[in-house]
C-alpha positions as protocol buffer text, in pm:
chain_id: "A"
residue {
  index: 1
  type: MET
  ca { x: 0 y: 0 z: 0 }
}
residue {
  index: 2
  type: PHE
  ca { x: 110 y: 355 z: -61 }
}
residue {
  index: 3
  type: PHE
  ca { x: -22 y: 708 z: -74 }
}
residue {
  index: 4
  type: ARG
  ca { x: -72 y: 823 z: -427 }
}
residue {
  index: 5
  type: CYS
  ca { x: -322 y: 988 z: -654 }
}
residue {
  index: 6
  type: ARG
  ca { x: -345 y: 1023 z: -1027 }
}
residue {
  index: 7
  type: ALA
  ca { x: -399 y: 1373 z: -1149 }
}
residue {
  index: 8
  type: PHE
  ca { x: -359 y: 1595 z: -1449 }
}
residue {
  index: 9
  type: ARG
  ca { x: -239 y: 1938 z: -1359 }
}
residue {
  index: 10
  type: SER
  ca { x: -75 y: 2238 z: -1519 }
}
residue {
  index: 11
  type: VAL
  ca { x: 125 y: 2475 z: -1303 }
}
residue {
  index: 12
  type: THR
  ca { x: -133 y: 2748 z: -1361 }
}
residue {
  index: 13
  type: THR
  ca { x: -441 y: 2551 z: -1260 }
}
residue {
  index: 14
  type: ALA
  ca { x: -284 y: 2370 z: -962 }
}
residue {
  index: 15
  type: ILE
  ca { x: -558 y: 2106 z: -949 }
}
residue {
  index: 16
  type: LEU
  ca { x: -490 y: 1804 z: -731 }
}
residue {
  index: 17
  type: MET
  ca { x: -727 y: 1508 z: -700 }
}
residue {
  index: 18
  type: ALA
  ca { x: -781 y: 1372 z: -349 }
}
residue {
  index: 19
  type: CYS
  ca { x: -558 y: 1082 z: -246 }
}
residue {
  index: 20
  type: LEU
  ca { x: -734 y: 770 z: -125 }
}
residue {
  index: 21
  type: TRP
  ca { x: -608 y: 468 z: 63 }
}
residue {
  index: 22
  type: ALA
  ca { x: -657 y: 140 z: -118 }
}
residue {
  index: 23
  type: ALA
  ca { x: -920 y: 283 z: -352 }
}
residue {
  index: 24
  type: GLY
  ca { x: -964 y: 297 z: -727 }
}
residue {
  index: 25
  type: PHE
  ca { x: -840 y: 597 z: -922 }
}
residue {
  index: 26
  type: GLY
  ca { x: -1004 y: 800 z: -1194 }
}
residue {
  index: 27
  type: GLY
  ca { x: -1085 y: 597 z: -1503 }
}
residue {
  index: 28
  type: ASN
  ca { x: -952 y: 869 z: -1734 }
}
residue {
  index: 29
  type: ALA
  ca { x: -609 y: 884 z: -1573 }
}
residue {
  index: 30
  type: VAL
  ca { x: -303 y: 777 z: -1769 }
}
residue {
  index: 31
  type: ALA
  ca { x: -129 y: 474 z: -1625 }
}
residue {
  index: 32
  type: ALA
  ca { x: 183 y: 582 z: -1437 }
}
residue {
  index: 33
  type: ASP
  ca { x: 504 y: 383 z: -1400 }
}
residue {
  index: 34
  type: LEU
  ca { x: 653 y: 544 z: -1089 }
}
residue {
  index: 35
  type: GLN
  ca { x: 676 y: 338 z: -769 }
}
residue {
  index: 36
  type: VAL
  ca { x: 793 y: 470 z: -431 }
}
residue {
  index: 37
  type: SER
  ca { x: 940 y: 271 z: -141 }
}
residue {
  index: 38
  type: PRO
  ca { x: 914 y: 278 z: 158 }
}
residue {
  index: 39
  type: ILE
  ca { x: 562 y: 414 z: 206 }
}
residue {
  index: 40
  type: SER
  ca { x: 650 y: 608 z: 524 }
}
residue {
  index: 41
  type: LEU
  ca { x: 965 y: 731 z: 698 }
}
residue {
  index: 42
  type: GLU
  ca { x: 1053 y: 795 z: 1061 }
}
residue {
  index: 43
  type: PHE
  ca { x: 1369 y: 971 z: 1174 }
}
residue {
  index: 44
  type: SER
  ca { x: 1511 y: 900 z: 1517 }
}
residue {
  index: 45
  type: PRO
  ca { x: 1559 y: 1221 z: 1721 }
}
residue {
  index: 46
  type: ARG
  ca { x: 1910 y: 1306 z: 1597 }
}
residue {
  index: 47
  type: GLU
  ca { x: 1920 y: 1110 z: 1273 }
}
residue {
  index: 48
  type: LYS
  ca { x: 2057 y: 1324 z: 988 }
}
residue {
  index: 49
  type: ALA
  ca { x: 1936 y: 1152 z: 672 }
}
residue {
  index: 50
  type: HIS
  ca { x: 1704 y: 889 z: 529 }
}
residue {
  index: 51
  type: GLY
  ca { x: 1667 y: 740 z: 183 }
}
residue {
  index: 52
  type: ILE
  ca { x: 1369 y: 659 z: -37 }
}
residue {
  index: 53
  type: TRP
  ca { x: 1374 y: 467 z: -364 }
}
residue {
  index: 54
  type: LEU
  ca { x: 1194 y: 573 z: -681 }
}
residue {
  index: 55
  type: SER
  ca { x: 1148 y: 297 z: -939 }
}
residue {
  index: 56
  type: ASN
  ca { x: 1042 y: 300 z: -1303 }
}
residue {
  index: 57
  type: THR
  ca { x: 834 y: -7 z: -1392 }
}
residue {
  index: 58
  type: GLY
  ca { x: 759 y: 115 z: -1742 }
}
residue {
  index: 59
  type: ALA
  ca { x: 918 y: 78 z: -2085 }
}
residue {
  index: 60
  type: LYS
  ca { x: 1012 y: 446 z: -2124 }
}
residue {
  index: 61
  type: PRO
  ca { x: 1224 y: 686 z: -1921 }
}
residue {
  index: 62
  type: LEU
  ca { x: 1034 y: 890 z: -1664 }
}
residue {
  index: 63
  type: ARG
  ca { x: 1094 y: 1218 z: -1487 }
}
residue {
  index: 64
  type: ALA
  ca { x: 987 y: 1308 z: -1135 }
}
residue {
  index: 65
  type: GLN
  ca { x: 1022 y: 1597 z: -896 }
}
residue {
  index: 66
  type: VAL
  ca { x: 1058 y: 1556 z: -520 }
}
residue {
  index: 67
  type: ARG
  ca { x: 994 y: 1803 z: -239 }
}
residue {
  index: 68
  type: VAL
  ca { x: 907 y: 1811 z: 129 }
}
residue {
  index: 69
  type: GLN
  ca { x: 635 y: 2014 z: 302 }
}
residue {
  index: 70
  type: GLN
  ca { x: 551 y: 2059 z: 667 }
}
residue {
  index: 71
  type: TRP
  ca { x: 234 y: 1877 z: 768 }
}
residue {
  index: 72
  type: THR
  ca { x: -3 y: 2014 z: 1031 }
}
residue {
  index: 73
  type: GLN
  ca { x: -374 y: 1980 z: 1108 }
}
residue {
  index: 74
  type: THR
  ca { x: -585 y: 2292 z: 1152 }
}
residue {
  index: 75
  type: ALA
  ca { x: -966 y: 2313 z: 1180 }
}
residue {
  index: 76
  type: ASN
  ca { x: -977 y: 1932 z: 1141 }
}
residue {
  index: 77
  type: GLN
  ca { x: -804 y: 1950 z: 803 }
}
residue {
  index: 78
  type: ASP
  ca { x: -460 y: 1847 z: 679 }
}
residue {
  index: 79
  type: GLN
  ca { x: -245 y: 2150 z: 594 }
}
residue {
  index: 80
  type: LEU
  ca { x: 81 y: 2153 z: 396 }
}
residue {
  index: 81
  type: ALA
  ca { x: 331 y: 2440 z: 395 }
}
residue {
  index: 82
  type: PRO
  ca { x: 681 y: 2495 z: 253 }
}
residue {
  index: 83
  type: THR
  ca { x: 970 y: 2406 z: 482 }
}
residue {
  index: 84
  type: ARG
  ca { x: 1350 y: 2402 z: 484 }
}
residue {
  index: 85
  type: ASP
  ca { x: 1370 y: 2160 z: 778 }
}
residue {
  index: 86
  type: LEU
  ca { x: 1406 y: 1867 z: 539 }
}
residue {
  index: 87
  type: ILE
  ca { x: 1571 y: 1882 z: 198 }
}
residue {
  index: 88
  type: ALA
  ca { x: 1519 y: 1623 z: -79 }
}
residue {
  index: 89
  type: SER
  ca { x: 1832 y: 1549 z: -281 }
}
residue {
  index: 90
  type: PRO
  ca { x: 1817 y: 1534 z: -576 }
}
residue {
  index: 91
  type: PRO
  ca { x: 1493 y: 1735 z: -614 }
}
residue {
  index: 92
  type: ALA
  ca { x: 1442 y: 1617 z: -974 }
}
residue {
  index: 93
  type: VAL
  ca { x: 1529 y: 1282 z: -1132 }
}
residue {
  index: 94
  type: GLU
  ca { x: 1515 y: 1099 z: -1463 }
}
residue {
  index: 95
  type: ILE
  ca { x: 1493 y: 721 z: -1434 }
}
residue {
  index: 96
  type: PRO
  ca { x: 1552 y: 479 z: -1724 }
}
residue {
  index: 97
  type: PRO
  ca { x: 1312 y: 187 z: -1790 }
}
residue {
  index: 98
  type: GLY
  ca { x: 1346 y: -70 z: -1514 }
}
residue {
  index: 99
  type: GLY
  ca { x: 1579 y: 161 z: -1322 }
}
residue {
  index: 100
  type: LYS
  ca { x: 1587 y: 295 z: -967 }
}
residue {
  index: 101
  type: GLN
  ca { x: 1694 y: 622 z: -809 }
}
residue {
  index: 102
  type: LEU
  ca { x: 1779 y: 685 z: -444 }
}
residue {
  index: 103
  type: VAL
  ca { x: 1657 y: 1018 z: -307 }
}
residue {
  index: 104
  type: ARG
  ca { x: 1798 y: 1131 z: 26 }
}
residue {
  index: 105
  type: LEU
  ca { x: 1606 y: 1334 z: 281 }
}
residue {
  index: 106
  type: ILE
  ca { x: 1846 y: 1549 z: 481 }
}
residue {
  index: 107
  type: ARG
  ca { x: 1763 y: 1725 z: 807 }
}
residue {
  index: 108
  type: GLN
  ca { x: 1907 y: 2073 z: 828 }
}
residue {
  index: 109
  type: GLN
  ca { x: 1917 y: 2077 z: 1209 }
}
residue {
  index: 110
  type: PRO
  ca { x: 1929 y: 1720 z: 1343 }
}
residue {
  index: 111
  type: VAL
  ca { x: 1834 y: 1793 z: 1705 }
}
residue {
  index: 112
  type: ALA
  ca { x: 1577 y: 1608 z: 1914 }
}
residue {
  index: 113
  type: PRO
  ca { x: 1239 y: 1787 z: 1896 }
}
residue {
  index: 114
  type: ALA
  ca { x: 1021 y: 1845 z: 2204 }
}
residue {
  index: 115
  type: ILE
  ca { x: 720 y: 1718 z: 2008 }
}
residue {
  index: 116
  type: GLU
  ca { x: 717 y: 1491 z: 1704 }
}
residue {
  index: 117
  type: GLN
  ca { x: 755 y: 1679 z: 1376 }
}
residue {
  index: 118
  type: SER
  ca { x: 543 y: 1580 z: 1075 }
}
residue {
  index: 119
  type: TYR
  ca { x: 607 y: 1625 z: 703 }
}
residue {
  index: 120
  type: ARG
  ca { x: 487 y: 1496 z: 368 }
}
residue {
  index: 121
  type: LEU
  ca { x: 732 y: 1391 z: 100 }
}
residue {
  index: 122
  type: ILE
  ca { x: 565 y: 1482 z: -230 }
}
residue {
  index: 123
  type: VAL
  ca { x: 678 y: 1291 z: -538 }
}
residue {
  index: 124
  type: ASP
  ca { x: 527 y: 1396 z: -873 }
}
residue {
  index: 125
  type: GLU
  ca { x: 568 y: 1191 z: -1188 }
}
residue {
  index: 126
  type: LEU
  ca { x: 585 y: 1429 z: -1483 }
}
residue {
  index: 127
  type: GLN
  ca { x: 438 y: 1367 z: -1825 }
}
residue {
  index: 128
  type: VAL
  ca { x: 729 y: 1370 z: -2069 }
}
residue {
  index: 129
  type: ASP
  ca { x: 528 y: 1369 z: -2393 }
}
residue {
  index: 130
  type: THR
  ca { x: 174 y: 1328 z: -2520 }
}
residue {
  index: 131
  type: VAL
  ca { x: 22 y: 1033 z: -2705 }
}
residue {
  index: 132
  type: ASP
  ca { x: 138 y: 1167 z: -3044 }
}
residue {
  index: 133
  type: GLY
  ca { x: 491 y: 1225 z: -2914 }
}
residue {
  index: 134
  type: SER
  ca { x: 473 y: 1604 z: -2896 }
}
residue {
  index: 135
  type: PRO
  ca { x: 576 y: 1791 z: -2577 }
}
residue {
  index: 136
  type: PRO
  ca { x: 286 y: 1858 z: -2337 }
}
residue {
  index: 137
  type: PRO
  ca { x: 156 y: 2218 z: -2307 }
}
residue {
  index: 138
  type: GLY
  ca { x: 320 y: 2308 z: -1977 }
}
residue {
  index: 139
  type: LEU
  ca { x: 417 y: 2088 z: -1687 }
}
residue {
  index: 140
  type: GLN
  ca { x: 179 y: 1793 z: -1644 }
}
residue {
  index: 141
  type: PHE
  ca { x: 159 y: 1561 z: -1343 }
}
residue {
  index: 142
  type: LEU
  ca { x: 66 y: 1196 z: -1398 }
}
residue {
  index: 143
  type: MET
  ca { x: 98 y: 1065 z: -1043 }
}
residue {
  index: 144
  type: ARG
  ca { x: 145 y: 1219 z: -702 }
}
residue {
  index: 145
  type: TYR
  ca { x: 267 y: 1030 z: -397 }
}
residue {
  index: 146
  type: LEU
  ca { x: 226 y: 1178 z: -48 }
}
residue {
  index: 147
  type: VAL
  ca { x: 459 y: 991 z: 188 }
}
residue {
  index: 148
  type: PRO
  ca { x: 429 y: 1057 z: 564 }
}
residue {
  index: 149
  type: VAL
  ca { x: 759 y: 1156 z: 726 }
}
residue {
  index: 150
  type: PHE
  ca { x: 803 y: 1191 z: 1103 }
}
residue {
  index: 151
  type: VAL
  ca { x: 1089 y: 1310 z: 1324 }
}
residue {
  index: 152
  type: ALA
  ca { x: 1050 y: 1125 z: 1653 }
}
residue {
  index: 153
  type: VAL
  ca { x: 1099 y: 1251 z: 2006 }
}
residue {
  index: 154
  type: GLU
  ca { x: 1245 y: 912 z: 2092 }
}
residue {
  index: 155
  type: ALA
  ca { x: 1366 y: 608 z: 1904 }
}
residue {
  index: 156
  type: PRO
  ca { x: 1072 y: 448 z: 1714 }
}
residue {
  index: 157
  type: SER
  ca { x: 939 y: 120 z: 1851 }
}
residue {
  index: 158
  type: PRO
  ca { x: 1002 y: -185 z: 1631 }
}
residue {
  index: 159
  type: VAL
  ca { x: 709 y: -315 z: 1428 }
}
residue {
  index: 160
  type: GLY
  ca { x: 535 y: -597 z: 1610 }
}
residue {
  index: 161
  type: GLY
  ca { x: 621 y: -462 z: 1956 }
}
residue {
  index: 162
  type: ARG
  ca { x: 375 y: -422 z: 2239 }
}
residue {
  index: 163
  type: GLN
  ca { x: 37 y: -261 z: 2181 }
}
residue {
  index: 164
  type: THR
  ca { x: 27 y: 116 z: 2126 }
}
residue {
  index: 165
  type: ASP
  ca { x: -55 y: 328 z: 2430 }
}
residue {
  index: 166
  type: ILE
  ca { x: -361 y: 533 z: 2329 }
}
residue {
  index: 167
  type: SER
  ca { x: -412 y: 705 z: 2665 }
}
residue {
  index: 168
  type: THR
  ca { x: -353 y: 1048 z: 2504 }
}
residue {
  index: 169
  type: LEU
  ca { x: -638 y: 993 z: 2254 }
}
residue {
  index: 170
  type: SER
  ca { x: -1000 y: 1092 z: 2309 }
}
residue {
  index: 171
  type: ALA
  ca { x: -1294 y: 1095 z: 2071 }
}
residue {
  index: 172
  type: SER
  ca { x: -1634 y: 1261 z: 2049 }
}
residue {
  index: 173
  type: LEU
  ca { x: -1929 y: 1235 z: 1813 }
}
residue {
  index: 174
  type: GLN
  ca { x: -2107 y: 1521 z: 1642 }
}
residue {
  index: 175
  type: THR
  ca { x: -2443 y: 1365 z: 1563 }
}
residue {
  index: 176
  type: ALA
  ca { x: -2611 y: 1678 z: 1421 }
}
residue {
  index: 177
  type: SER
  ca { x: -2384 y: 1666 z: 1117 }
}
residue {
  index: 178
  type: LYS
  ca { x: -2500 y: 1468 z: 815 }
}
residue {
  index: 179
  type: PRO
  ca { x: -2327 y: 1230 z: 813 }
}
residue {
  index: 180
  type: PRO
  ca { x: -2218 y: 1225 z: 1182 }
}
residue {
  index: 181
  type: GLN
  ca { x: -1856 y: 1322 z: 1246 }
}
residue {
  index: 182
  type: LEU
  ca { x: -1606 y: 1133 z: 1458 }
}
residue {
  index: 183
  type: VAL
  ca { x: -1366 y: 1384 z: 1618 }
}
residue {
  index: 184
  type: VAL
  ca { x: -1037 y: 1248 z: 1754 }
}
residue {
  index: 185
  type: LYS
  ca { x: -805 y: 1458 z: 1970 }
}
residue {
  index: 186
  type: ASN
  ca { x: -442 y: 1372 z: 2042 }
}
residue {
  index: 187
  type: THR
  ca { x: -282 y: 1540 z: 2344 }
}
residue {
  index: 188
  type: GLY
  ca { x: 36 y: 1336 z: 2316 }
}
residue {
  index: 189
  type: ARG
  ca { x: 377 y: 1404 z: 2163 }
}
residue {
  index: 190
  type: THR
  ca { x: 355 y: 1147 z: 1880 }
}
residue {
  index: 191
  type: HIS
  ca { x: 113 y: 1075 z: 1597 }
}
residue {
  index: 192
  type: PHE
  ca { x: -144 y: 797 z: 1572 }
}
residue {
  index: 193
  type: LYS
  ca { x: -248 y: 614 z: 1256 }
}
residue {
  index: 194
  type: LEU
  ca { x: -604 y: 479 z: 1272 }
}
residue {
  index: 195
  type: ALA
  ca { x: -720 y: 191 z: 1056 }
}
residue {
  index: 196
  type: GLN
  ca { x: -1003 y: -64 z: 1033 }
}
residue {
  index: 197
  type: LEU
  ca { x: -1251 y: 146 z: 1229 }
}
residue {
  index: 198
  type: ALA
  ca { x: -1563 y: -44 z: 1336 }
}
residue {
  index: 199
  type: TYR
  ca { x: -1863 y: 4 z: 1563 }
}
residue {
  index: 200
  type: VAL
  ca { x: -1948 y: -288 z: 1792 }
}
residue {
  index: 201
  type: ASP
  ca { x: -2287 y: -275 z: 1964 }
}
residue {
  index: 202
  type: ALA
  ca { x: -2370 y: -408 z: 2310 }
}
residue {
  index: 203
  type: ASP
  ca { x: -2458 y: -751 z: 2162 }
}
residue {
  index: 204
  type: GLY
  ca { x: -2128 y: -779 z: 1977 }
}
residue {
  index: 205
  type: ARG
  ca { x: -2268 y: -700 z: 1631 }
}
residue {
  index: 206
  type: ARG
  ca { x: -2003 y: -531 z: 1420 }
}
residue {
  index: 207
  type: THR
  ca { x: -2043 y: -254 z: 1161 }
}
residue {
  index: 208
  type: VAL
  ca { x: -1729 y: -179 z: 959 }
}
residue {
  index: 209
  type: LEU
  ca { x: -1686 y: 197 z: 910 }
}
residue {
  index: 210
  type: ALA
  ca { x: -1340 y: 213 z: 750 }
}
residue {
  index: 211
  type: PRO
  ca { x: -1201 y: -119 z: 620 }
}
residue {
  index: 212
  type: GLY
  ca { x: -856 y: 30 z: 550 }
}
residue {
  index: 213
  type: LEU
  ca { x: -676 y: 341 z: 666 }
}
residue {
  index: 214
  type: LEU
  ca { x: -899 y: 600 z: 834 }
}
residue {
  index: 215
  type: GLY
  ca { x: -622 y: 859 z: 868 }
}
residue {
  index: 216
  type: TYR
  ca { x: -368 y: 1019 z: 1099 }
}
residue {
  index: 217
  type: VAL
  ca { x: -407 y: 1246 z: 1398 }
}
residue {
  index: 218
  type: LEU
  ca { x: -80 y: 1428 z: 1454 }
}
residue {
  index: 219
  type: ALA
  ca { x: 94 y: 1508 z: 1782 }
}
residue {
  index: 220
  type: GLY
  ca { x: -97 y: 1766 z: 1985 }
}
residue {
  index: 221
  type: GLN
  ca { x: -363 y: 1806 z: 1715 }
}
residue {
  index: 222
  type: GLN
  ca { x: -715 y: 1702 z: 1621 }
}
residue {
  index: 223
  type: MET
  ca { x: -891 y: 1552 z: 1320 }
}
residue {
  index: 224
  type: GLN
  ca { x: -1242 y: 1449 z: 1227 }
}
residue {
  index: 225
  type: TRP
  ca { x: -1389 y: 1201 z: 982 }
}
residue {
  index: 226
  type: PRO
  ca { x: -1744 y: 1149 z: 855 }
}
residue {
  index: 227
  type: LEU
  ca { x: -1916 y: 823 z: 945 }
}
residue {
  index: 228
  type: LYS
  ca { x: -2060 y: 745 z: 603 }
}
residue {
  index: 229
  type: VAL
  ca { x: -2188 y: 398 z: 688 }
}
residue {
  index: 230
  type: ALA
  ca { x: -2532 y: 396 z: 848 }
}
residue {
  index: 231
  type: LEU
  ca { x: -2537 y: 271 z: 1206 }
}
residue {
  index: 232
  type: PRO
  ca { x: -2833 y: 99 z: 1374 }
}
residue {
  index: 233
  type: PRO
  ca { x: -3076 y: 307 z: 1586 }
}
residue {
  index: 234
  type: GLY
  ca { x: -2935 y: 383 z: 1930 }
}
residue {
  index: 235
  type: ALA
  ca { x: -2583 y: 307 z: 1810 }
}
residue {
  index: 236
  type: PHE
  ca { x: -2434 y: 596 z: 2004 }
}
residue {
  index: 237
  type: GLY
  ca { x: -2538 y: 445 z: 2333 }
}
residue {
  index: 238
  type: ALA
  ca { x: -2391 y: 128 z: 2481 }
}
residue {
  index: 239
  type: GLY
  ca { x: -2165 y: 28 z: 2192 }
}
residue {
  index: 240
  type: ALA
  ca { x: -1799 y: 109 z: 2127 }
}
residue {
  index: 241
  type: PHE
  ca { x: -1578 y: 225 z: 1842 }
}
residue {
  index: 242
  type: LYS
  ca { x: -1277 y: 1 z: 1779 }
}
residue {
  index: 243
  type: ALA
  ca { x: -973 y: 50 z: 1557 }
}
residue {
  index: 244
  type: LYS
  ca { x: -616 y: -61 z: 1500 }
}
residue {
  index: 245
  type: PHE
  ca { x: -350 y: 193 z: 1587 }
}
residue {
  index: 246
  type: ASN
  ca { x: -12 y: 236 z: 1419 }
}
residue {
  index: 247
  type: ALA
  ca { x: 139 y: -106 z: 1345 }
}
residue {
  index: 248
  type: ASP
  ca { x: -69 y: -300 z: 1600 }
}
residue {
  index: 249
  type: LEU
  ca { x: -210 y: -639 z: 1506 }
}
residue {
  index: 250
  type: GLU
  ca { x: -492 y: -620 z: 1760 }
}
residue {
  index: 251
  type: GLU
  ca { x: -764 y: -355 z: 1778 }
}
residue {
  index: 252
  type: GLN
  ca { x: -839 y: -135 z: 2077 }
}
residue {
  index: 253
  type: THR
  ca { x: -1142 y: 61 z: 2191 }
}
residue {
  index: 254
  type: LEU
  ca { x: -1128 y: 429 z: 2100 }
}
residue {
  index: 255
  type: PRO
  ca { x: -1201 y: 629 z: 2418 }
}
residue {
  index: 256
  type: LEU
  ca { x: -1530 y: 814 z: 2357 }
}
residue {
  index: 257
  type: VAL
  ca { x: -1570 y: 1110 z: 2592 }
}
residue {
  index: 258
  type: ASN
  ca { x: -1907 y: 1242 z: 2479 }
}
residue {
  index: 259
  type: THR
  ca { x: -2171 y: 1261 z: 2207 }
}
residue {
  index: 260
  type: ARG
  ca { x: -2297 y: 1605 z: 2114 }
}
residue {
  index: 261
  type: PRO
  ca { x: -2524 y: 1758 z: 1850 }
}
């Protein structure tokens, strides 16, 4: 799995289609040959550099541009802004068919942060030519990858370790919204990734709300998501919301502090 979206964009229009996790892409999009690995990065507190591989699975050379933006969450929305904290080198690449290119992410000031820092590595595959072989009218993007990048306040726990401590998470429901909104607040110093969200009623009946990734709530911030799957009458009473957090194999109950209109 990876974060990516297919889009057609000129520099002047700046149109970007929404990225979805494990979902189909627009039927009119041109097939793209760029692959990115790994799908997320985490720096230890004083680590200076990390690498990410860009691969060309196609039969023609491809070009891509790489940049990093700071990632915050304001008014329950993801926000991206330019930053010089992390530098991608090289910022533009050309990869031959079947080839690979290592891109390094370099921290300008590798000191331990007081709270986890969050970024998005943005990798755009560029359209080199059109179907008839002529140059495209302006810069065109075929594929955009948005890779989460974190700078930890302590060494990251190994995958498969003990269950994530979610004591700094709390959730509330806004039932007056159509659809209802699940609001999740994180008062801790590190991010949480929520996946496989489900509602389990008092009799153990399960309603899947997000079969894959629901999203991230960053350190010290808050996010909300619409509950688009209809729940049974009285669902906001004795039942519980359950999800998997970070790399956990087992789900946990999301602490629900209140339900409000």
